[in-house]
Amino acid sequence: MSDEQKIKHYAGRIQNPISRRVFTQLAAAAGIGVPLASAFGGAAFAQKNAKAATCVATPSNDYWAAFIKGFNATATALEIEATELYHNNDAARELSQVRGLPTQGVNMLINTVVSAGEVPMIARICQENQVYYSALWETPAWFSPVDVGPYFVSYMTANSVEAGYQVGKALFESIGGEGEVVHIKGLATPTDDARTAGMMKAAKEFPGITIVGGQRGDWVREKARKVMLSMVTAYPNMKAVFAQNDSMALGALSVLKERGLTDVKVAGIDGLSEGLQEVAKGDQFVATNTSMGPYQAGFAAVLLFDSLMGWKASLPERLLYTGSLTATTANAAEIDEKIYKSAEFPFDWAKMSRTLNPDSWDPQNQIVPIDPFSHWAGADGENRLNAAYREGGWQAEFERVTQLYADHYKAGPFK
């Protein structure tokens, strides 16, 4: 075995990520290229030590089915073991599943809760059992990962106010800016409230729009159908329907088609493949917003993987917006093709990793830190926000991290 081969061989036994990085630099200075992911532990090391779990509502929902595909694709790319858990919107079942993670050897969890109030409890269970945790979509107002500890790595969500605003504008413009618009809500969650706030913000720009309805379809297509059947009777002059997710929008659309109400426009949020296909037709379904569920799951998995490998998230990185896209007739088919129809996802999951690519990592989507003062503006309990967000250097660090992610966003399907 040559000296170079010996160096590469023993490099693979270095498990500490900082030591691996220093060794890489020394080897490079000596003219010896050592592949970080394979020879240094990166993914190969993690393969023997890492097991990630997702705990989400149900695989029968199109959004979560796509989310899980992204999670599994990332696990494959990082060579980590993966397991799927489904709480079926049962909080007791969810907590039982989380408590059982250590006995399964799970040390990373990506979770979307039944309701926001469960996040602190789940986070503390993970902290006590040294399970790296990322909460997506829901968390209580003014509650942040630093309230728990280092194992609660991040809370991530799409900017739901902006999504509701952009989709609302597109819908209102499609009906000439006036008329009754039926509003179908999801479950009573902060995300649902944010989408409503965005839609109402858009409505203020169109004095001729009247928002009616406001019943809940609980994110479910069939329940939204029942709501829509009552709305058809209650508001025979409706011009459009704003549903808080695509599943409910598709349920409402089916009722409208059955009743021959082909002039009534529809919009949703989530950007499911079926919704994108309807938007691409240029017919009744005029807009949706895709948070790219597969990307959300994959990016969360990468952050947890990096944390397991020794990376430490800064304060602004522990509250993050993941980028989303508003889809109209002009771009819906392209989004559907790239995210859902291609044989492989258009993301290099390993390239997102800070530990595998310390200098050249690329999030491949817009990632922006969340300013809690803006995100939860108007919500009660601001005094509960962790003191770390009131310290003098917070704003400078927030701006630094914002620029860091912008600088590293070099490539991606929608760059």
Coordinates of C-alpha atoms in Angstrom, one line a residue, residues 10-338:
Y10 CA -6.8 5.8 7.8
A11 CA -8.7 9.0 6.9
G12 CA -11.8 6.9 6.8
R13 CA -11.5 6.1 10.5
I14 CA -11.6 9.8 11.6
Q15 CA -15.1 10.3 13.0
N16 CA -14.9 13.8 14.4
P17 CA -16.1 16.2 11.7
I18 CA -13.7 19.0 12.7
S19 CA -10.8 16.6 12.7
R20 CA -11.9 15.3 9.3
R21 CA -12.0 18.9 7.9
V22 CA -8.5 19.7 9.2
F23 CA -7.2 16.4 7.8
T24 CA -8.7 17.2 4.4
Q25 CA -7.0 20.6 4.3
L26 CA -3.6 19.1 5.3
A27 CA -4.0 16.3 2.7
A28 CA -4.9 18.9 0.0
A29 CA -1.8 21.0 0.9
A30 CA 0.3 17.9 0.4
G31 CA -1.3 17.3 -3.0
I32 CA -3.4 14.3 -1.9
G33 CA -7.1 14.5 -2.7
V34 CA -9.3 12.6 -0.2
P35 CA -13.0 12.3 -1.1
L36 CA -14.8 13.9 1.9
A37 CA -18.0 11.9 1.7
S38 CA -16.6 8.4 1.1
A39 CA -13.2 8.4 2.8
F40 CA -14.0 10.7 5.7
G41 CA -16.8 9.5 7.3
G42 CA -19.4 11.9 5.7
A43 CA -22.1 9.6 4.5
A44 CA -20.1 6.4 5.0
F45 CA -19.7 7.2 8.7
A46 CA -23.3 8.2 9.1
Q47 CA -24.5 5.0 7.4
K48 CA -23.3 3.0 10.5
N49 CA -24.6 5.5 13.1
A50 CA -27.5 7.5 11.8
K51 CA -31.2 6.7 11.6
A52 CA -33.7 9.3 10.6
A53 CA -37.5 9.2 11.0
T54 CA -40.4 11.2 9.7
C55 CA -43.6 11.5 11.7
V56 CA -46.4 13.1 9.6
A57 CA -50.1 12.8 9.2
T58 CA -50.8 10.2 6.6
P59 CA -49.4 8.7 3.4
S60 CA -52.8 8.9 1.7
N61 CA -52.5 12.7 1.4
D62 CA -50.8 13.7 -1.8
Y63 CA -48.7 16.3 -0.1
W64 CA -47.3 14.0 2.5
A65 CA -46.7 11.2 0.0
A66 CA -44.5 13.6 -2.0
F67 CA -42.9 14.8 1.2
I68 CA -41.9 11.2 2.1
K69 CA -40.4 10.6 -1.3
G70 CA -38.2 13.5 -0.8
F71 CA -37.2 12.3 2.6
N72 CA -36.3 8.8 1.3
A73 CA -34.4 10.2 -1.6
T74 CA -32.3 12.3 0.8
A75 CA -31.7 9.3 3.1
T76 CA -30.4 7.3 0.1
A77 CA -28.1 10.1 -1.0
L78 CA -26.7 10.5 2.5
E79 CA -26.6 6.7 3.1
I80 CA -28.5 6.9 6.3
E81 CA -31.3 4.6 7.5
A82 CA -34.8 5.9 7.2
T83 CA -38.1 5.0 8.8
E84 CA -41.6 6.4 8.3
L85 CA -44.2 7.0 11.1
Y86 CA -47.8 8.3 10.6
H87 CA -49.8 9.8 13.5
N88 CA -53.1 10.0 11.5
N89 CA -53.8 13.3 13.3
D90 CA -53.9 11.5 16.6
A91 CA -51.8 13.4 19.2
A92 CA -51.6 10.5 21.7
R93 CA -50.4 8.2 18.9
E94 CA -47.9 10.8 17.8
L95 CA -46.4 11.2 21.3
S96 CA -46.2 7.5 21.8
Q97 CA -44.3 7.2 18.5
V98 CA -41.8 9.9 19.5
R99 CA -41.2 8.3 22.9
G100 CA -40.4 5.1 21.1
L101 CA -37.7 6.5 18.8
P102 CA -34.7 5.7 21.1
T103 CA -35.6 2.0 21.3
Q104 CA -35.5 2.0 17.5
G105 CA -32.1 3.6 17.3
V106 CA -33.5 6.8 15.8
N107 CA -31.4 9.9 16.3
M108 CA -33.0 12.3 13.9
L109 CA -36.7 13.3 13.6
I110 CA -38.6 15.4 11.1
N111 CA -42.0 16.0 12.4
T112 CA -45.2 17.8 11.5
V113 CA -47.5 17.8 14.5
V114 CA -51.3 17.5 14.8
S115 CA -51.4 20.9 16.5
A116 CA -48.8 23.5 17.3
G117 CA -49.1 23.0 21.1
E118 CA -47.4 19.6 20.8
V119 CA -44.1 20.9 19.5
P120 CA -42.6 21.9 23.0
M121 CA -43.4 18.5 24.4
I122 CA -42.0 16.6 21.4
A123 CA -38.9 18.8 21.3
R124 CA -38.2 18.1 25.0
I125 CA -38.6 14.4 24.5
C126 CA -36.0 14.6 21.7
Q127 CA -33.7 16.8 23.8
E128 CA -33.8 14.3 26.7
N129 CA -33.0 11.4 24.4
Q130 CA -30.4 13.2 22.2
V131 CA -32.6 12.9 19.1
Y132 CA -31.9 15.8 16.6
Y133 CA -35.3 17.3 15.8
S134 CA -36.8 19.6 13.1
A135 CA -40.4 20.8 13.3
L136 CA -42.1 21.8 10.1
W137 CA -45.1 24.0 9.5
E138 CA -46.4 24.4 13.0
T139 CA -45.1 25.7 16.3
P140 CA -46.6 28.0 19.0
A141 CA -46.1 31.7 18.6
W142 CA -42.9 33.0 20.2
F143 CA -41.6 29.5 20.9
S144 CA -38.2 28.8 19.4
P145 CA -35.6 25.9 19.4
V146 CA -33.3 27.8 21.8
D147 CA -36.0 27.4 24.4
V148 CA -35.3 23.7 24.5
G149 CA -31.7 23.0 23.6
P150 CA -29.2 22.0 20.9
Y151 CA -31.1 18.9 19.8
F152 CA -34.1 21.0 18.7
V153 CA -32.2 22.1 15.6
S154 CA -34.8 24.1 13.6
Y155 CA -38.3 25.1 13.0
M156 CA -39.0 25.5 9.3
T157 CA -42.0 26.6 7.2
A158 CA -42.9 28.2 4.0
N159 CA -44.0 31.8 4.2
S160 CA -47.7 31.2 4.4
V161 CA -48.7 34.8 4.5
E162 CA -46.9 35.5 1.3
A163 CA -48.3 32.3 -0.3
G164 CA -51.9 33.4 0.6
Y165 CA -51.2 36.9 -0.7
Q166 CA -49.8 35.8 -4.0
V167 CA -52.4 33.2 -4.7
G168 CA -55.2 35.5 -3.6
K169 CA -54.0 38.3 -5.9
A170 CA -53.9 35.9 -8.9
L171 CA -57.4 34.6 -8.1
F172 CA -59.0 38.1 -7.6
E173 CA -57.4 39.3 -10.8
S174 CA -58.8 36.3 -12.7
I175 CA -62.4 37.5 -11.9
G176 CA -61.8 41.2 -12.7
G177 CA -61.3 42.2 -9.1
E178 CA -64.9 42.0 -8.0
G179 CA -67.5 39.6 -6.8
E180 CA -68.1 37.1 -4.0
V181 CA -65.2 34.7 -3.2
V182 CA -66.0 31.6 -1.1
H183 CA -63.3 30.9 1.5
I184 CA -62.6 27.3 2.6
K185 CA -60.3 27.0 5.6
G186 CA -58.2 24.0 6.7
L187 CA -57.6 22.9 10.3
A188 CA -57.3 25.6 12.9
T189 CA -53.5 26.0 12.9
P190 CA -51.0 28.9 12.7
T191 CA -50.4 27.9 9.1
D192 CA -54.0 28.2 8.3
D193 CA -54.3 31.5 10.0
A194 CA -51.2 32.8 8.1
R195 CA -52.7 31.8 4.7
T196 CA -56.0 33.5 5.7
A197 CA -54.0 36.6 6.6
G198 CA -52.2 36.6 3.3
M199 CA -55.5 36.2 1.4
M200 CA -57.2 39.0 3.3
K201 CA -54.1 41.2 2.7
A202 CA -54.7 40.7 -1.0
A203 CA -58.4 41.3 -0.7
K204 CA -57.7 44.8 0.7
E205 CA -56.2 45.7 -2.6
F206 CA -59.5 44.8 -4.4
P207 CA -62.4 46.8 -2.9
G208 CA -64.8 45.0 -5.2
I209 CA -64.1 41.6 -3.6
T210 CA -66.3 40.2 -0.9
I211 CA -65.0 37.2 1.1
V212 CA -67.8 34.8 2.2
G213 CA -68.0 31.4 3.8
G214 CA -65.1 30.6 6.0
Q215 CA -66.1 27.1 6.8
R216 CA -63.4 24.4 7.5
G217 CA -62.6 21.6 5.2
D218 CA -59.8 20.3 7.5
W219 CA -57.3 20.0 4.6
V220 CA -59.4 17.0 3.3
R221 CA -60.9 16.8 -0.2
E222 CA -64.0 15.0 0.7
K223 CA -64.9 17.3 3.6
A224 CA -64.2 20.3 1.3
R225 CA -66.7 18.8 -1.1
K226 CA -69.4 18.8 1.6
V227 CA -68.5 22.4 2.4
M228 CA -68.7 23.4 -1.2
L229 CA -72.1 21.7 -1.7
S230 CA -73.5 24.0 1.0
M231 CA -71.7 27.0 -0.4
V232 CA -73.3 26.5 -3.8
T233 CA -76.7 26.9 -2.2
A234 CA -75.7 29.7 0.1
Y235 CA -73.9 31.9 -2.4
P236 CA -75.3 31.2 -5.9
N237 CA -73.6 34.4 -7.2
M238 CA -70.1 33.4 -6.2
K239 CA -67.3 34.2 -8.7
A240 CA -64.4 32.3 -7.2
V241 CA -63.3 29.9 -4.4
F242 CA -60.1 30.3 -2.3
A243 CA -59.2 27.0 -0.6
Q244 CA -56.4 26.9 1.8
N245 CA -54.8 23.8 0.2
D246 CA -54.9 22.0 -3.1
S247 CA -56.8 19.0 -1.8
M248 CA -59.7 21.2 -0.7
A249 CA -59.5 23.2 -3.9
L250 CA -59.8 20.0 -6.0
G251 CA -62.7 18.9 -3.9
A252 CA -64.5 22.2 -4.4
L253 CA -63.6 22.1 -8.2
S254 CA -65.3 18.7 -8.5
V255 CA -68.5 20.1 -7.1
L256 CA -68.4 23.1 -9.4
K257 CA -68.0 20.9 -12.4
E258 CA -70.8 18.6 -11.4
R259 CA -73.1 21.6 -11.1
G260 CA -72.0 23.1 -14.4
L261 CA -70.5 26.2 -12.7
T262 CA -67.6 26.3 -15.1
D263 CA -67.2 30.1 -14.8
V264 CA -66.3 30.0 -11.1
K265 CA -62.6 30.2 -10.6
V266 CA -60.6 28.3 -8.0
A267 CA -57.2 28.6 -6.2
G268 CA -55.4 26.5 -3.7
I269 CA -52.0 26.2 -1.9
D270 CA -49.5 23.3 -1.7
G271 CA -48.8 22.9 -5.4
L272 CA -49.7 19.2 -5.6
S273 CA -49.1 17.5 -9.0
E274 CA -52.8 17.2 -9.6
G275 CA -53.4 20.9 -8.7
L276 CA -50.5 22.0 -11.0
Q277 CA -52.0 20.0 -13.9
E278 CA -55.3 21.7 -13.4
V279 CA -53.6 25.1 -13.3
A280 CA -51.6 24.3 -16.5
K281 CA -54.9 23.8 -18.4
G282 CA -55.7 27.5 -18.1
D283 CA -59.3 26.7 -17.1
Q284 CA -61.0 27.1 -13.7
F285 CA -58.1 26.4 -11.4
V286 CA -56.1 29.6 -11.8
A287 CA -53.3 29.5 -9.2
T288 CA -51.6 27.5 -6.4
N289 CA -48.4 27.9 -4.4
T290 CA -46.0 25.1 -4.1
S291 CA -43.8 24.8 -1.0
M292 CA -42.1 21.8 -2.7
G293 CA -42.8 19.2 0.0
P294 CA -40.0 16.8 -1.2
Y295 CA -37.5 19.7 -0.9
Q296 CA -38.7 20.6 2.6
A297 CA -38.3 17.1 3.8
G298 CA -34.9 16.7 2.1
F299 CA -33.5 20.0 3.4
A300 CA -34.7 19.3 6.9
A301 CA -33.0 15.8 6.8
V302 CA -29.7 17.4 5.6
L303 CA -29.7 19.9 8.5
L304 CA -30.3 17.1 11.0
F305 CA -27.6 15.0 9.3
D306 CA -25.1 17.9 9.5
S307 CA -26.0 18.5 13.2
L308 CA -25.3 14.8 13.9
M309 CA -22.0 15.2 12.2
G310 CA -21.0 18.2 14.4
W311 CA -22.3 21.3 12.6
K312 CA -23.9 23.8 14.9
A313 CA -26.8 26.0 13.6
S314 CA -26.5 29.7 14.4
L315 CA -29.4 31.4 16.1
P316 CA -31.0 32.7 12.8
E317 CA -30.7 29.3 11.3
R318 CA -33.0 27.8 13.9
L319 CA -36.0 29.6 12.5
L320 CA -36.1 29.3 8.7
Y321 CA -38.4 30.0 5.7
T322 CA -38.0 27.6 2.9
G323 CA -38.7 29.0 -0.6
S324 CA -42.0 28.4 -2.4
L325 CA -43.3 29.2 -5.9
T326 CA -46.7 30.6 -7.0
A327 CA -47.9 28.6 -10.0
T328 CA -50.1 30.0 -12.7
T329 CA -50.8 28.8 -16.2
A330 CA -47.5 30.2 -17.3
N331 CA -45.3 28.0 -15.1
A332 CA -47.4 25.2 -13.6
A333 CA -46.4 22.6 -16.1
E334 CA -42.7 23.3 -15.7
I335 CA -43.0 23.0 -11.9
D336 CA -45.0 19.8 -12.1
E337 CA -42.4 18.3 -14.5
K338 CA -39.4 19.2 -12.4

